[in-house]
C-alpha positions as a LaTeX table, in Angstrom:
\begin{tabular}{lrrr}
\hline
Residue & $x$ (\AA) & $y$ (\AA) & $z$ (\AA) \\
\hline
Met1 & 0.02 & 0.01 & 0.02 \\
Lys2 & 1.43 & 3.33 & $-1.06$ \\
Arg3 & 1.46 & 6.10 & 1.54 \\
Arg4 & $-0.31$ & 9.33 & 0.61 \\
Thr5 & 1.72 & 12.46 & 0.43 \\
Gly6 & 0.58 & 15.92 & 1.29 \\
Arg7 & $-1.90$ & 17.07 & 3.88 \\
Arg8 & $-3.69$ & 14.37 & 5.80 \\
Pro9 & $-7.50$ & 14.18 & 5.55 \\
Gly10 & $-9.55$ & 15.42 & 8.49 \\
Ala11 & $-9.26$ & 18.29 & 10.90 \\
Gly12 & $-6.56$ & 16.80 & 13.11 \\
Asp13 & $-3.81$ & 18.77 & 14.79 \\
Thr14 & $-0.87$ & 17.25 & 12.93 \\
Arg15 & 1.70 & 19.38 & 14.76 \\
Gly16 & 0.19 & 18.38 & 18.10 \\
Glu17 & 0.20 & 14.73 & 17.10 \\
Ile18 & 3.84 & 14.94 & 16.15 \\
Leu19 & 4.68 & 16.52 & 19.50 \\
Thr20 & 2.75 & 13.80 & 21.36 \\
Ala21 & 4.60 & 11.12 & 19.42 \\
Ala22 & 7.89 & 12.84 & 20.00 \\
Arg23 & 7.36 & 13.00 & 23.77 \\
Gln24 & 6.58 & 9.29 & 23.79 \\
Val25 & 9.56 & 8.31 & 21.62 \\
Phe26 & 12.02 & 10.52 & 23.48 \\
Ala27 & 10.75 & 9.09 & 26.79 \\
Glu28 & 11.11 & 5.51 & 25.54 \\
Lys29 & 14.40 & 5.79 & 23.61 \\
Gly30 & 16.15 & 8.86 & 24.85 \\
Phe31 & 17.39 & 11.76 & 22.73 \\
Asp32 & 20.23 & 9.95 & 20.96 \\
Lys33 & 18.30 & 6.86 & 19.87 \\
Ala34 & 15.11 & 8.70 & 18.87 \\
Thr35 & 14.93 & 9.45 & 15.17 \\
Ile36 & 12.79 & 11.77 & 13.03 \\
Arg37 & 11.74 & 8.71 & 11.03 \\
Gly38 & 10.68 & 6.83 & 14.14 \\
Ile39 & 8.76 & 9.82 & 15.53 \\
Ala40 & 7.05 & 10.30 & 12.11 \\
Arg41 & 6.07 & 6.62 & 12.09 \\
Glu42 & 4.61 & 6.93 & 15.60 \\
Ala43 & 2.62 & 10.01 & 14.53 \\
Ala44 & 1.64 & 8.33 & 11.20 \\
Val45 & 3.05 & 11.17 & 9.13 \\
Asp46 & 5.79 & 11.51 & 6.56 \\
Pro47 & 9.22 & 12.42 & 8.02 \\
Ala48 & 9.29 & 15.45 & 5.75 \\
Leu49 & 6.31 & 16.83 & 7.67 \\
Val50 & 8.23 & 16.59 & 10.93 \\
His51 & 11.07 & 18.48 & 9.31 \\
His52 & 8.59 & 21.05 & 7.96 \\
Tyr53 & 7.25 & 21.83 & 11.43 \\
Phe54 & 10.40 & 21.46 & 13.48 \\
Asp55 & 13.43 & 21.61 & 11.12 \\
Thr56 & 15.76 & 19.42 & 13.22 \\
Lys57 & 15.57 & 16.76 & 15.92 \\
Glu58 & 16.91 & 19.30 & 18.36 \\
Gly59 & 14.10 & 21.71 & 17.40 \\
Leu60 & 11.55 & 18.96 & 17.83 \\
Phe61 & 12.95 & 18.05 & 21.28 \\
Val62 & 12.86 & 21.71 & 22.36 \\
Ala63 & 9.22 & 22.00 & 21.29 \\
Ala64 & 8.17 & 18.62 & 22.71 \\
Met65 & 9.71 & 19.32 & 26.07 \\
Arg66 & 8.67 & 22.99 & 25.96 \\
Leu67 & 12.23 & 24.13 & 26.51 \\
Pro68 & 12.98 & 27.85 & 26.34 \\
Ile69 & 16.36 & 27.41 & 24.69 \\
Asp70 & 16.76 & 26.21 & 21.10 \\
Pro71 & 20.36 & 25.24 & 20.32 \\
Val72 & 19.95 & 26.43 & 16.70 \\
Glu73 & 19.40 & 29.95 & 18.02 \\
Val74 & 21.69 & 29.88 & 21.04 \\
Leu75 & 24.84 & 28.37 & 19.53 \\
Pro76 & 25.58 & 31.23 & 17.18 \\
Arg77 & 24.99 & 33.76 & 19.96 \\
Leu78 & 27.44 & 31.91 & 22.22 \\
Leu79 & 30.15 & 31.31 & 19.59 \\
Glu80 & 30.04 & 34.68 & 17.81 \\
Gly81 & 31.73 & 37.65 & 19.36 \\
Pro82 & 34.89 & 38.16 & 21.38 \\
Arg83 & 36.24 & 34.94 & 22.91 \\
Glu84 & 36.96 & 36.67 & 26.22 \\
Glu85 & 33.21 & 37.47 & 26.62 \\
Val86 & 31.81 & 33.97 & 26.01 \\
Gly87 & 31.44 & 33.36 & 29.75 \\
Glu88 & 29.36 & 36.52 & 30.09 \\
Arg89 & 27.20 & 35.55 & 27.09 \\
Leu90 & 26.56 & 32.10 & 28.55 \\
Val91 & 25.67 & 33.47 & 32.01 \\
Arg92 & 23.46 & 36.15 & 30.55 \\
Ile93 & 21.57 & 33.68 & 28.27 \\
Ile94 & 20.91 & 31.17 & 31.10 \\
Leu95 & 19.93 & 33.80 & 33.70 \\
Thr96 & 17.78 & 35.77 & 31.25 \\
Val97 & 15.87 & 32.70 & 30.11 \\
Thr98 & 15.32 & 31.43 & 33.68 \\
Ser99 & 14.30 & 34.88 & 34.96 \\
Asp100 & 11.04 & 34.48 & 33.03 \\
Ala101 & 8.76 & 32.31 & 35.17 \\
Gln102 & 6.91 & 30.88 & 32.16 \\
Ala103 & 10.13 & 29.87 & 30.46 \\
Arg104 & 11.66 & 28.57 & 33.71 \\
Glu105 & 8.76 & 26.25 & 34.56 \\
Pro106 & 9.43 & 23.47 & 32.04 \\
Val107 & 13.17 & 23.56 & 32.84 \\
Leu108 & 12.53 & 23.15 & 36.58 \\
Ala109 & 9.95 & 20.46 & 35.89 \\
Leu110 & 12.51 & 18.53 & 33.81 \\
Met111 & 15.18 & 18.98 & 36.48 \\
Arg112 & 12.79 & 17.70 & 39.15 \\
Ser113 & 11.82 & 14.70 & 37.02 \\
Ala114 & 15.50 & 13.99 & 36.34 \\
Met115 & 16.09 & 13.68 & 40.09 \\
Thr116 & 13.81 & 10.59 & 40.33 \\
Asn117 & 13.60 & 9.10 & 36.82 \\
Glu118 & 16.65 & 7.54 & 35.16 \\
Gln119 & 15.09 & 7.62 & 31.68 \\
Val120 & 14.36 & 11.36 & 31.98 \\
Val121 & 17.85 & 12.07 & 33.23 \\
Ser122 & 19.34 & 10.04 & 30.40 \\
Thr123 & 17.31 & 11.87 & 27.74 \\
Ile124 & 18.11 & 15.30 & 29.21 \\
Arg125 & 21.78 & 14.45 & 29.56 \\
Glu126 & 22.00 & 13.31 & 25.93 \\
Phe127 & 20.25 & 16.44 & 24.66 \\
Ile128 & 22.22 & 18.88 & 26.82 \\
Thr129 & 25.60 & 17.37 & 26.09 \\
Asn130 & 25.23 & 16.46 & 22.41 \\
Ala131 & 22.99 & 19.24 & 21.14 \\
Leu132 & 24.39 & 22.07 & 23.14 \\
Leu133 & 27.39 & 21.71 & 25.48 \\
Tyr134 & 29.71 & 19.69 & 23.31 \\
Lys135 & 28.96 & 21.80 & 20.28 \\
Val136 & 29.90 & 24.94 & 22.20 \\
Ala137 & 32.99 & 23.25 & 23.67 \\
Asp138 & 34.09 & 22.04 & 20.25 \\
Gly139 & 33.39 & 25.44 & 18.71 \\
Leu140 & 35.58 & 27.06 & 21.36 \\
Gly141 & 38.21 & 24.38 & 21.34 \\
Val142 & 37.89 & 23.60 & 25.05 \\
Pro143 & 37.64 & 20.16 & 26.70 \\
His144 & 34.12 & 18.86 & 27.33 \\
Leu145 & 34.91 & 18.66 & 31.02 \\
Arg146 & 35.42 & 22.40 & 31.21 \\
Met147 & 32.14 & 23.08 & 29.41 \\
Glu148 & 30.27 & 20.73 & 31.74 \\
Ala149 & 31.83 & 22.42 & 34.78 \\
Ala150 & 30.70 & 25.84 & 33.49 \\
Phe151 & 27.21 & 24.55 & 32.89 \\
Ala152 & 27.09 & 22.86 & 36.30 \\
Gln153 & 27.99 & 26.16 & 37.94 \\
Leu154 & 25.00 & 27.83 & 36.22 \\
Ile155 & 22.59 & 24.96 & 36.95 \\
Gly156 & 23.60 & 25.21 & 40.61 \\
Val157 & 22.82 & 28.94 & 40.57 \\
Val158 & 19.43 & 28.35 & 38.89 \\
Leu159 & 18.52 & 25.70 & 41.50 \\
Ala160 & 19.66 & 27.84 & 44.40 \\
Arg161 & 17.84 & 30.88 & 43.02 \\
Tyr162 & 14.55 & 29.34 & 41.98 \\
Val163 & 14.06 & 26.03 & 43.79 \\
Leu164 & 15.78 & 26.65 & 47.13 \\
Ala165 & 15.11 & 30.39 & 46.94 \\
Leu166 & 18.31 & 31.22 & 48.84 \\
Glu167 & 18.52 & 34.85 & 49.74 \\
Pro168 & 20.01 & 37.18 & 48.68 \\
Leu169 & 20.69 & 35.10 & 45.57 \\
Ala170 & 16.92 & 34.66 & 44.79 \\
Ser171 & 16.27 & 38.37 & 44.66 \\
Ala172 & 19.60 & 39.55 & 43.26 \\
Asp173 & 19.57 & 41.71 & 40.18 \\
Leu174 & 20.39 & 39.90 & 36.94 \\
Glu175 & 23.19 & 42.28 & 36.03 \\
Glu176 & 24.74 & 41.84 & 39.48 \\
Leu177 & 24.74 & 38.08 & 39.00 \\
Val178 & 26.22 & 38.33 & 35.50 \\
Glu179 & 29.02 & 40.51 & 36.84 \\
Leu180 & 29.62 & 38.08 & 39.70 \\
Leu181 & 29.43 & 34.79 & 37.76 \\
Ala182 & 30.85 & 35.65 & 34.32 \\
Pro183 & 34.53 & 35.73 & 35.33 \\
Thr184 & 34.24 & 32.26 & 36.92 \\
Val185 & 32.45 & 30.74 & 33.94 \\
Gln186 & 34.98 & 32.43 & 31.60 \\
Arg187 & 37.81 & 30.79 & 33.54 \\
Tyr188 & 36.28 & 27.34 & 32.77 \\
Leu189 & 36.10 & 28.24 & 29.09 \\
Thr190 & 39.62 & 29.59 & 28.73 \\
Pro191 & 41.96 & 26.73 & 27.69 \\
\hline
\end{tabular}
């Protein structure tokens, strides 16, 4: 039986069905083993339609998990510009994104889930390392360990600021935190 091409009949929410299928496949297989083809098969759509809506597997993961950071947008912002300011750019991006409660919520939900669910932590780890951290590290020519250490520093700050609500960190001004944290993060990223 030949598969039809083009728009599917009916008034279904194709994008929503793809997202539902993606959440299921990412949960079952993790980020690395999930494929666009497999997600399309689960959603009963052509893989080209998945690419049409989400462009890349990373873009699909970001949308499916409702993440506020898309590597396709963030990587150029991190890698372009003076090398000695990459720490500041990384700190500013993470703190700016997490300062918005609506953007922060899915990140914190995933972090909480990762604390108790090995499959979630595996999927998040694969995405963060392969789609974001290692690409930045390779682009900067720094060891992956240094990139992970810089990211760990920032995740710790986000947890202390928004989950533990440690004061005065929780109410500190974003610019004050950027000024405080950027030199430390820059040190990690300077070979």
